[in-house]
PDB file of C-alpha atoms in Angstrom:
ATOM      1  CA  MET A   2     -96.507-175.451   2.040  1.00 73.00           C
ATOM      2  CA  PHE A   3     -94.779-173.193  -0.507  1.00 74.00           C
ATOM      3  CA  LYS A   4     -91.279-174.168   1.225  1.00 80.00           C
ATOM      4  CA  LEU A   5     -91.677-177.702   0.035  1.00 81.00           C
ATOM      5  CA  ALA A   6     -89.775-178.309  -3.245  1.00 84.00           C
ATOM      6  CA  PHE A   7     -92.453-180.720  -4.632  1.00 80.00           C
ATOM      7  CA  MET A   8     -95.218-178.146  -4.030  1.00 86.00           C
ATOM      8  CA  GLN A   9     -93.176-175.462  -5.826  1.00 88.00           C
ATOM      9  CA  ASN A  10     -92.918-177.841  -8.639  1.00 87.00           C
ATOM     10  CA  ALA A  11     -96.682-178.581  -8.550  1.00 87.00           C
ATOM     11  CA  PHE A  12     -97.737-174.851  -8.435  1.00 91.00           C
ATOM     12  CA  LEU A  13     -95.280-174.109 -11.575  1.00 91.00           C
ATOM     13  CA  VAL A  14     -96.665-176.882 -13.664  1.00 89.00           C
ATOM     14  CA  ALA A  15    -100.101-176.174 -12.529  1.00 90.00           C
ATOM     15  CA  THR A  16     -99.787-172.485 -13.462  1.00 94.00           C
ATOM     16  CA  VAL A  17     -98.407-173.013 -16.916  1.00 93.00           C
ATOM     17  CA  ILE A  18    -100.737-175.867 -17.772  1.00 92.00           C
ATOM     18  CA  SER A  19    -103.738-173.915 -16.602  1.00 93.00           C
ATOM     19  CA  ILE A  20    -102.699-170.859 -18.897  1.00 95.00           C
ATOM     20  CA  LEU A  21    -102.240-173.307 -21.640  1.00 94.00           C
ATOM     21  CA  CYS A  22    -105.499-175.044 -21.337  1.00 93.00           C
ATOM     22  CA  GLY A  23    -107.444-171.952 -20.714  1.00 94.00           C
ATOM     23  CA  VAL A  24    -106.278-170.603 -24.308  1.00 95.00           C
ATOM     24  CA  ILE A  25    -106.219-173.826 -26.359  1.00 95.00           C
ATOM     25  CA  GLY A  26    -109.625-174.918 -24.637  1.00 95.00           C
ATOM     26  CA  VAL A  27    -111.632-171.972 -26.270  1.00 95.00           C
ATOM     27  CA  PHE A  28    -110.750-173.199 -29.655  1.00 94.00           C
ATOM     28  CA  ILE A  29    -111.386-176.805 -28.791  1.00 93.00           C
ATOM     29  CA  ILE A  30    -114.943-176.004 -27.600  1.00 93.00           C
ATOM     30  CA  ALA A  31    -115.483-173.812 -30.643  1.00 90.00           C
ATOM     31  CA  ARG A  32    -114.548-176.543 -33.065  1.00 86.00           C
ATOM     32  CA  GLN A  33    -116.469-179.242 -30.792  1.00 85.00           C
ATOM     33  CA  LEU A  34    -113.336-181.355 -30.441  1.00 85.00           C
ATOM     34  CA  SER A  35    -114.023-182.397 -26.883  1.00 83.00           C
ATOM     35  CA  PHE A  36    -114.680-186.127 -28.068  1.00 80.00           C
ATOM     36  CA  LEU A  37    -111.310-186.104 -30.058  1.00 82.00           C
ATOM     37  CA  THR A  38    -109.557-184.853 -27.042  1.00 86.00           C
ATOM     38  CA  HIS A  39    -110.743-187.512 -24.859  1.00 80.00           C
ATOM     39  CA  THR A  40    -109.861-190.010 -27.665  1.00 84.00           C
ATOM     40  CA  LEU A  41    -106.235-188.375 -27.561  1.00 86.00           C
ATOM     41  CA  SER A  42    -105.978-188.801 -23.879  1.00 84.00           C
ATOM     42  CA  GLU A  43    -106.740-192.572 -24.091  1.00 82.00           C
ATOM     43  CA  ILE A  44    -104.181-193.048 -26.795  1.00 86.00           C
ATOM     44  CA  GLY A  45    -101.889-191.043 -24.505  1.00 84.00           C
ATOM     45  CA  PHE A  46    -102.527-193.564 -21.730  1.00 82.00           C
ATOM     46  CA  SER A  47    -101.421-196.412 -24.302  1.00 86.00           C
ATOM     47  CA  GLY A  48     -98.264-194.264 -25.096  1.00 85.00           C
ATOM     48  CA  ALA A  49     -97.541-193.677 -21.492  1.00 83.00           C
ATOM     49  CA  SER A  50     -97.716-197.507 -20.909  1.00 84.00           C
ATOM     50  CA  PHE A  51     -95.643-198.097 -24.156  1.00 86.00           C
ATOM     51  CA  GLY A  52     -93.000-195.823 -22.747  1.00 82.00           C
ATOM     52  CA  LEU A  53     -92.805-197.641 -19.484  1.00 80.00           C
ATOM     53  CA  TRP A  54     -92.665-200.950 -21.474  1.00 83.00           C
ATOM     54  CA  LEU A  55     -89.348-199.611 -23.280  1.00 84.00           C
ATOM     55  CA  GLY A  56     -88.041-197.962 -20.151  1.00 80.00           C
ATOM     56  CA  TRP A  57     -89.002-194.329 -21.167  1.00 81.00           C
ATOM     57  CA  THR A  58     -90.774-191.972 -18.930  1.00 78.00           C
ATOM     58  CA  PRO A  59     -94.637-191.988 -19.260  1.00 78.00           C
ATOM     59  CA  LEU A  60     -94.474-188.131 -20.514  1.00 81.00           C
ATOM     60  CA  ASN A  61     -92.144-189.223 -23.551  1.00 86.00           C
ATOM     61  CA  GLY A  62     -94.130-192.366 -24.434  1.00 86.00           C
ATOM     62  CA  MET A  63     -97.476-190.254 -24.296  1.00 87.00           C
ATOM     63  CA  LEU A  64     -96.039-187.442 -26.360  1.00 89.00           C
ATOM     64  CA  SER A  65     -94.866-189.885 -29.350  1.00 89.00           C
ATOM     65  CA  PHE A  66     -98.309-191.501 -29.337  1.00 89.00           C
ATOM     66  CA  THR A  67    -100.365-188.560 -29.341  1.00 88.00           C
ATOM     67  CA  ILE A  68     -98.308-186.453 -31.668  1.00 90.00           C
ATOM     68  CA  ILE A  69     -98.375-189.317 -34.361  1.00 88.00           C
ATOM     69  CA  SER A  70    -102.188-190.033 -33.650  1.00 85.00           C
ATOM     70  CA  ALA A  71    -102.752-186.202 -34.277  1.00 85.00           C
ATOM     71  CA  LEU A  72    -101.072-186.103 -37.476  1.00 85.00           C
ATOM     72  CA  VAL A  73    -102.790-189.175 -38.716  1.00 81.00           C
ATOM     73  CA  ALA A  74    -106.113-187.796 -37.676  1.00 78.00           C
ATOM     74  CA  GLY A  75    -105.304-184.366 -39.455  1.00 76.00           C
ATOM     75  CA  CYS A  76    -104.423-186.069 -42.715  1.00 77.00           C
ATOM     76  CA  LEU A  77    -107.317-188.575 -42.647  1.00 71.00           C
ATOM     77  CA  GLY A  78    -109.700-185.848 -41.802  1.00 61.00           C
ATOM     78  CA  ARG A  79    -108.502-183.314 -44.347  1.00 59.00           C
ATOM     79  CA  ASP A  80    -111.555-183.722 -46.553  1.00 56.00           C
ATOM     80  CA  LYS A  81    -114.205-184.695 -43.931  1.00 58.00           C
ATOM     81  CA  PRO A  82    -114.048-185.160 -40.203  1.00 57.00           C
ATOM     82  CA  LEU A  83    -113.622-188.462 -38.782  1.00 57.00           C
ATOM     83  CA  LYS A  84    -116.898-190.178 -37.840  1.00 57.00           C
ATOM     84  CA  GLY A  85    -117.603-190.689 -34.213  1.00 58.00           C
ATOM     85  CA  THR A  86    -118.007-194.458 -34.640  1.00 62.00           C
ATOM     86  CA  VAL A  87    -114.169-194.710 -36.000  1.00 65.00           C
ATOM     87  CA  ILE A  88    -112.791-192.527 -33.093  1.00 67.00           C
ATOM     88  CA  SER A  89    -114.698-194.879 -30.690  1.00 68.00           C
ATOM     89  CA  VAL A  90    -113.050-197.947 -32.328  1.00 71.00           C
ATOM     90  CA  ILE A  91    -109.628-196.294 -32.148  1.00 75.00           C
ATOM     91  CA  SER A  92    -110.121-195.232 -28.581  1.00 73.00           C
ATOM     92  CA  ALA A  93    -111.302-198.676 -27.380  1.00 75.00           C
ATOM     93  CA  PHE A  94    -108.277-200.379 -29.229  1.00 80.00           C
ATOM     94  CA  PHE A  95    -105.637-198.062 -27.556  1.00 82.00           C
ATOM     95  CA  MET A  96    -107.047-198.502 -24.252  1.00 76.00           C
ATOM     96  CA  GLY A  97    -106.779-202.115 -24.473  1.00 81.00           C
ATOM     97  CA  LEU A  98    -103.446-201.781 -25.944  1.00 82.00           C
ATOM     98  CA  GLY A  99    -102.417-199.629 -23.030  1.00 80.00           C
ATOM     99  CA  VAL A 100    -103.497-202.256 -20.557  1.00 76.00           C
ATOM    100  CA  LEU A 101    -101.353-204.728 -22.543  1.00 82.00           C
ATOM    101  CA  PHE A 102     -98.280-202.769 -22.314  1.00 82.00           C
ATOM    102  CA  LEU A 103     -98.656-202.156 -18.551  1.00 76.00           C
ATOM    103  CA  THR A 104     -99.204-205.752 -17.706  1.00 77.00           C
ATOM    104  CA  THR A 105     -96.126-207.013 -19.894  1.00 79.00           C
ATOM    105  CA  ALA A 106     -94.081-204.197 -18.318  1.00 73.00           C
ATOM    106  CA  LYS A 107     -94.769-205.228 -14.809  1.00 65.00           C
ATOM    107  CA  SER A 108     -94.522-201.894 -13.353  1.00 59.00           C
ATOM    108  CA  GLY A 109     -96.961-202.181 -10.479  1.00 54.00           C
ATOM    109  CA  SER A 110    -100.429-200.898  -9.991  1.00 51.00           C
ATOM    110  CA  SER A 111     -99.027-197.392  -8.919  1.00 57.00           C
ATOM    111  CA  TYR A 112     -97.829-196.520 -12.175  1.00 57.00           C
ATOM    112  CA  ALA A 113    -101.066-197.449 -13.782  1.00 58.00           C
ATOM    113  CA  THR A 114    -102.763-195.053 -11.107  1.00 60.00           C
ATOM    114  CA  ASN A 115    -100.328-192.321 -11.891  1.00 66.00           C
ATOM    115  CA  ILE A 116    -100.914-192.560 -15.673  1.00 66.00           C
ATOM    116  CA  LEU A 117    -104.700-192.799 -15.447  1.00 64.00           C
ATOM    117  CA  PHE A 118    -105.470-190.191 -12.806  1.00 65.00           C
ATOM    118  CA  GLY A 119    -102.265-188.051 -12.536  1.00 70.00           C
ATOM    119  CA  SER A 120     -99.815-187.313  -9.763  1.00 69.00           C
ATOM    120  CA  ILE A 121     -99.043-183.519  -9.933  1.00 72.00           C
ATOM    121  CA  VAL A 122     -97.378-183.563  -6.541  1.00 66.00           C
ATOM    122  CA  GLY A 123     -94.982-186.571  -7.542  1.00 66.00           C
ATOM    123  CA  ILE A 124     -93.599-184.788 -10.897  1.00 75.00           C
ATOM    124  CA  SER A 125     -89.880-185.004 -11.144  1.00 74.00           C
ATOM    125  CA  SER A 126     -87.645-182.073 -11.702  1.00 80.00           C
ATOM    126  CA  GLN A 127     -86.931-183.345 -15.386  1.00 80.00           C
ATOM    127  CA  ASP A 128     -90.689-183.619 -16.152  1.00 79.00           C
ATOM    128  CA  VAL A 129     -91.218-180.235 -14.646  1.00 86.00           C
ATOM    129  CA  GLN A 130     -88.582-178.657 -17.091  1.00 89.00           C
ATOM    130  CA  GLN A 131     -90.125-180.568 -20.038  1.00 87.00           C
ATOM    131  CA  ILE A 132     -93.669-179.596 -19.323  1.00 88.00           C
ATOM    132  CA  VAL A 133     -92.763-175.916 -18.934  1.00 91.00           C
ATOM    133  CA  VAL A 134     -90.729-175.951 -22.096  1.00 93.00           C
ATOM    134  CA  ILE A 135     -93.485-177.803 -24.324  1.00 92.00           C
ATOM    135  CA  ALA A 136     -96.091-175.472 -22.669  1.00 92.00           C
ATOM    136  CA  GLY A 137     -94.104-172.314 -23.217  1.00 93.00           C
ATOM    137  CA  LEU A 138     -93.599-173.102 -26.989  1.00 95.00           C
ATOM    138  CA  GLU A 139     -97.178-173.948 -27.449  1.00 94.00           C
ATOM    139  CA  LEU A 140     -98.120-170.480 -26.009  1.00 94.00           C
ATOM    140  CA  VAL A 141     -95.678-168.880 -28.448  1.00 95.00           C
ATOM    141  CA  VAL A 142     -97.189-170.670 -31.461  1.00 94.00           C
ATOM    142  CA  MET A 143    -100.662-169.666 -30.196  1.00 93.00           C
ATOM    143  CA  PHE A 144     -99.606-166.115 -29.847  1.00 92.00           C
ATOM    144  CA  PHE A 145     -98.318-165.936 -33.558  1.00 91.00           C
ATOM    145  CA  LEU A 146    -101.470-167.950 -34.833  1.00 89.00           C
ATOM    146  CA  TYR A 147    -103.947-166.511 -32.611  1.00 90.00           C
ATOM    147  CA  ARG A 148    -105.745-164.310 -35.599  1.00 86.00           C
ATOM    148  CA  GLN A 149    -105.667-166.981 -38.010  1.00 86.00           C
ATOM    149  CA  LEU A 150    -107.172-169.438 -35.472  1.00 87.00           C
ATOM    150  CA  LYS A 151    -109.647-167.036 -34.412  1.00 87.00           C
ATOM    151  CA  PHE A 152    -110.788-166.386 -37.988  1.00 82.00           C
ATOM    152  CA  ASP A 153    -110.922-170.108 -38.793  1.00 82.00           C
ATOM    153  CA  PHE A 154    -112.438-171.551 -35.812  1.00 81.00           C
ATOM    154  CA  PHE A 155    -115.008-168.914 -35.254  1.00 80.00           C
ATOM    155  CA  ASP A 156    -115.725-168.046 -38.859  1.00 71.00           C
ATOM    156  CA  PRO A 157    -115.011-171.155 -40.616  1.00 64.00           C
ATOM    157  CA  ILE A 158    -117.069-170.164 -43.960  1.00 63.00           C
ATOM    158  CA  GLY A 159    -114.980-166.836 -44.138  1.00 58.00           C
ATOM    159  CA  ALA A 160    -111.967-168.538 -43.622  1.00 56.00           C
ATOM    160  CA  GLN A 161    -112.446-171.188 -46.443  1.00 58.00           C
ATOM    161  CA  THR A 162    -112.673-168.172 -48.883  1.00 55.00           C
ATOM    162  CA  SER A 163    -109.780-166.286 -47.777  1.00 57.00           C
ATOM    163  CA  PHE A 164    -107.400-168.899 -46.412  1.00 58.00           C
ATOM    164  CA  ARG A 165    -107.075-171.700 -49.013  1.00 60.00           C
ATOM    165  CA  HIS A 166    -104.879-173.968 -47.006  1.00 61.00           C
ATOM    166  CA  SER A 167    -106.786-174.096 -43.638  1.00 72.00           C
ATOM    167  CA  TRP A 168    -106.134-177.715 -43.351  1.00 76.00           C
ATOM    168  CA  ILE A 169    -102.474-177.021 -42.663  1.00 83.00           C
ATOM    169  CA  LEU A 170    -103.769-174.671 -39.807  1.00 84.00           C
ATOM    170  CA  ASN A 171    -106.014-177.444 -38.431  1.00 83.00           C
ATOM    171  CA  LEU A 172    -103.049-179.963 -38.519  1.00 87.00           C
ATOM    172  CA  ILE A 173    -100.859-177.493 -36.482  1.00 90.00           C
ATOM    173  CA  PHE A 174    -103.691-177.252 -33.929  1.00 91.00           C
ATOM    174  CA  LEU A 175    -104.341-180.608 -33.782  1.00 89.00           C
ATOM    175  CA  VAL A 176    -100.523-181.422 -33.115  1.00 91.00           C
ATOM    176  CA  MET A 177    -100.777-178.665 -30.203  1.00 93.00           C
ATOM    177  CA  MET A 178    -103.835-180.106 -28.726  1.00 92.00           C
ATOM    178  CA  SER A 179    -101.973-183.611 -28.629  1.00 90.00           C
ATOM    179  CA  LEU A 180     -99.119-181.962 -26.907  1.00 91.00           C
ATOM    180  CA  SER A 181    -101.685-180.250 -24.418  1.00 92.00           C
ATOM    181  CA  VAL A 182    -103.291-183.522 -23.661  1.00 90.00           C
ATOM    182  CA  SER A 183     -99.889-185.061 -22.849  1.00 86.00           C
ATOM    183  CA  VAL A 184     -98.721-182.454 -20.434  1.00 86.00           C
ATOM    184  CA  VAL A 185    -102.254-182.023 -18.793  1.00 86.00           C
ATOM    185  CA  SER A 186    -102.113-185.599 -18.322  1.00 83.00           C
ATOM    186  CA  GLN A 187     -99.458-185.262 -15.739  1.00 74.00           C
ATOM    187  CA  ILE A 188    -101.977-182.991 -13.476  1.00 76.00           C
ATOM    188  CA  VAL A 189    -105.271-184.941 -13.967  1.00 80.00           C
ATOM    189  CA  GLY A 190    -104.450-188.294 -15.629  1.00 78.00           C
ATOM    190  CA  ALA A 191    -105.176-189.670 -19.052  1.00 72.00           C
ATOM    191  CA  LEU A 192    -108.785-190.335 -17.945  1.00 66.00           C
ATOM    192  CA  LEU A 193    -109.796-186.936 -16.921  1.00 76.00           C
ATOM    193  CA  VAL A 194    -107.728-184.790 -19.256  1.00 84.00           C
ATOM    194  CA  PHE A 195    -110.696-183.314 -20.724  1.00 80.00           C
ATOM    195  CA  ALA A 196    -111.531-181.689 -17.136  1.00 85.00           C
ATOM    196  CA  LEU A 197    -109.079-178.789 -17.649  1.00 90.00           C
ATOM    197  CA  LEU A 198    -109.100-178.700 -21.457  1.00 92.00           C
ATOM    198  CA  THR A 199    -112.604-178.316 -21.991  1.00 93.00           C
ATOM    199  CA  LEU A 200    -114.496-177.362 -18.502  1.00 95.00           C
ATOM    200  CA  PRO A 201    -113.034-173.959 -18.058  1.00 96.00           C
ATOM    201  CA  ALA A 202    -113.526-172.944 -21.690  1.00 95.00           C
ATOM    202  CA  ALA A 203    -117.101-174.186 -21.530  1.00 95.00           C
ATOM    203  CA  SER A 204    -117.797-172.196 -18.435  1.00 96.00           C
ATOM    204  CA  ALA A 205    -116.259-169.134 -20.118  1.00 96.00           C
ATOM    205  CA  GLN A 206    -118.879-169.226 -22.703  1.00 94.00           C
ATOM    206  CA  PHE A 207    -121.412-167.998 -20.092  1.00 95.00           C
ATOM    207  CA  TRP A 208    -119.289-164.950 -19.119  1.00 95.00           C
ATOM    208  CA  GLY A 209    -117.465-163.897 -22.385  1.00 91.00           C
ATOM    209  CA  ARG A 210    -118.834-162.047 -25.382  1.00 89.00           C
ATOM    210  CA  SER A 211    -115.579-162.035 -27.489  1.00 92.00           C
ATOM    211  CA  VAL A 212    -112.709-164.311 -28.104  1.00 92.00           C
ATOM    212  CA  HIS A 213    -110.510-162.312 -25.917  1.00 93.00           C
ATOM    213  CA  ALA A 214    -112.833-162.342 -23.151  1.00 95.00           C
ATOM    214  CA  LEU A 215    -113.378-166.150 -23.474  1.00 96.00           C
ATOM    215  CA  THR A 216    -109.661-166.847 -23.209  1.00 96.00           C
ATOM    216  CA  LEU A 217    -109.355-164.616 -20.175  1.00 96.00           C
ATOM    217  CA  TRP A 218    -112.166-166.143 -18.394  1.00 97.00           C
ATOM    218  CA  SER A 219    -111.211-169.595 -19.496  1.00 97.00           C
ATOM    219  CA  VAL A 220    -107.586-169.147 -17.993  1.00 97.00           C
ATOM    220  CA  GLY A 221    -109.027-167.598 -14.779  1.00 97.00           C
ATOM    221  CA  PHE A 222    -111.350-170.588 -14.365  1.00 97.00           C
ATOM    222  CA  ALA A 223    -108.427-173.176 -14.821  1.00 96.00           C
ATOM    223  CA  LEU A 224    -106.044-171.291 -12.677  1.00 96.00           C
ATOM    224  CA  VAL A 225    -108.816-171.207  -9.870  1.00 96.00           C
ATOM    225  CA  GLY A 226    -109.366-175.048 -10.111  1.00 94.00           C
ATOM    226  CA  THR A 227    -105.784-176.200 -10.134  1.00 94.00           C
ATOM    227  CA  TRP A 228    -104.518-173.625  -7.363  1.00 95.00           C
ATOM    228  CA  LEU A 229    -107.567-174.433  -5.086  1.00 96.00           C
ATOM    229  CA  GLY A 230    -107.155-178.069  -5.703  1.00 93.00           C
ATOM    230  CA  LEU A 231    -103.495-178.208  -4.890  1.00 92.00           C
ATOM    231  CA  VAL A 232    -104.177-176.440  -1.681  1.00 94.00           C
ATOM    232  CA  LEU A 233    -107.181-178.623  -0.700  1.00 94.00           C
ATOM    233  CA  GLY A 234    -105.116-181.645  -1.500  1.00 90.00           C
ATOM    234  CA  TYR A 235    -102.246-180.632   0.697  1.00 89.00           C
ATOM    235  CA  TRP A 236    -104.533-179.812   3.515  1.00 93.00           C
ATOM    236  CA  THR A 237    -106.478-183.072   3.207  1.00 93.00           C
ATOM    237  CA  ASN A 238    -104.034-185.315   1.887  1.00 88.00           C
ATOM    238  CA  LEU A 239    -106.818-186.442  -0.629  1.00 88.00           C
ATOM    239  CA  PRO A 240    -106.190-186.734  -4.475  1.00 85.00           C
ATOM    240  CA  VAL A 241    -105.557-183.547  -6.170  1.00 87.00           C
ATOM    241  CA  THR A 242    -107.419-184.581  -9.070  1.00 87.00           C
ATOM    242  CA  PHE A 243    -110.500-185.060  -7.325  1.00 89.00           C
ATOM    243  CA  PHE A 244    -110.626-181.321  -6.083  1.00 93.00           C
ATOM    244  CA  ILE A 245    -109.602-179.922  -9.667  1.00 91.00           C
ATOM    245  CA  THR A 246    -112.300-182.062 -11.376  1.00 92.00           C
ATOM    246  CA  THR A 247    -114.886-181.090  -8.693  1.00 94.00           C
ATOM    247  CA  ILE A 248    -114.183-177.370  -8.707  1.00 96.00           C
ATOM    248  CA  GLU A 249    -114.166-177.216 -12.417  1.00 95.00           C
ATOM    249  CA  THR A 250    -117.547-179.098 -12.626  1.00 95.00           C
ATOM    250  CA  LEU A 251    -118.872-176.778  -9.875  1.00 96.00           C
ATOM    251  CA  ILE A 252    -117.810-173.669 -11.916  1.00 97.00           C
ATOM    252  CA  TYR A 253    -119.364-174.815 -14.954  1.00 96.00           C
ATOM    253  CA  LEU A 254    -122.731-175.803 -13.090  1.00 96.00           C
ATOM    254  CA  VAL A 255    -123.044-172.374 -11.417  1.00 96.00           C
ATOM    255  CA  SER A 256    -121.944-170.429 -14.757  1.00 96.00           C
ATOM    256  CA  ALA A 257    -124.666-172.294 -16.648  1.00 95.00           C
ATOM    257  CA  GLY A 258    -127.163-171.689 -13.950  1.00 94.00           C
ATOM    258  CA  LEU A 259    -126.395-168.044 -13.839  1.00 91.00           C
ATOM    259  CA  GLY A 260    -126.509-167.863 -17.601  1.00 85.00           C
ATOM    260  CA  ARG A 261    -129.754-169.180 -17.835  1.00 83.00           C
ATOM    261  CA  LEU A 262    -131.107-166.885 -15.066  1.00 83.00           C
ATOM    262  CA  ARG A 263    -129.711-163.878 -16.976  1.00 71.00           C
TER     263      ARG A 263
END
């Protein structure tokens, strides 16, 4: 299995993205941004379709749409967060726009399936390099902003009194979240991106008692889901996305059950 080039690429991308999801997911759960994550993934679907329409790679189109959307959301929500109704309207509009771009691009149903549900074993070498670079840069930024993010996301009242420009930090985080949505979509697809960005971190809440512990548990759960999902997908020839989402869901259910017992 590991002698095959496409499986080597798949495991490399899965490992890097799992670490990124484990780290950034803790802050997504803390700020309750799961709904916005799902919306960005649907905007990313539209961006990927737009990229195909222009002749770009789906990843580049997705990156352009999600980054612009994150910047707009950060600026509009500077004084108060966007309402759920507004986010729902935006989400519905971009899903329809994505269908339009796919139809006019005439790229075929296989492209639509890959965008919506991911195709990690079919990632090109160019995409692998781009994903690793983006995820690596995000992890570097998270390393330098970790203390500020921890303070702002887990103690927002205290952060408001000591950090006067916290909205800048939130804007940076939204951009990083948009980048994460784009790269994670390459594994699980635009519709299931929240599985890796939120489920491992949500499961970690039942095990960790500090931000450091939450991050370690979250990264561990994400790695287990992606690695085991790739192995099972290779053995059974069934979609890797199915196994990843199922494993992460089972981890969450078991964690929640044990948490209640304790």
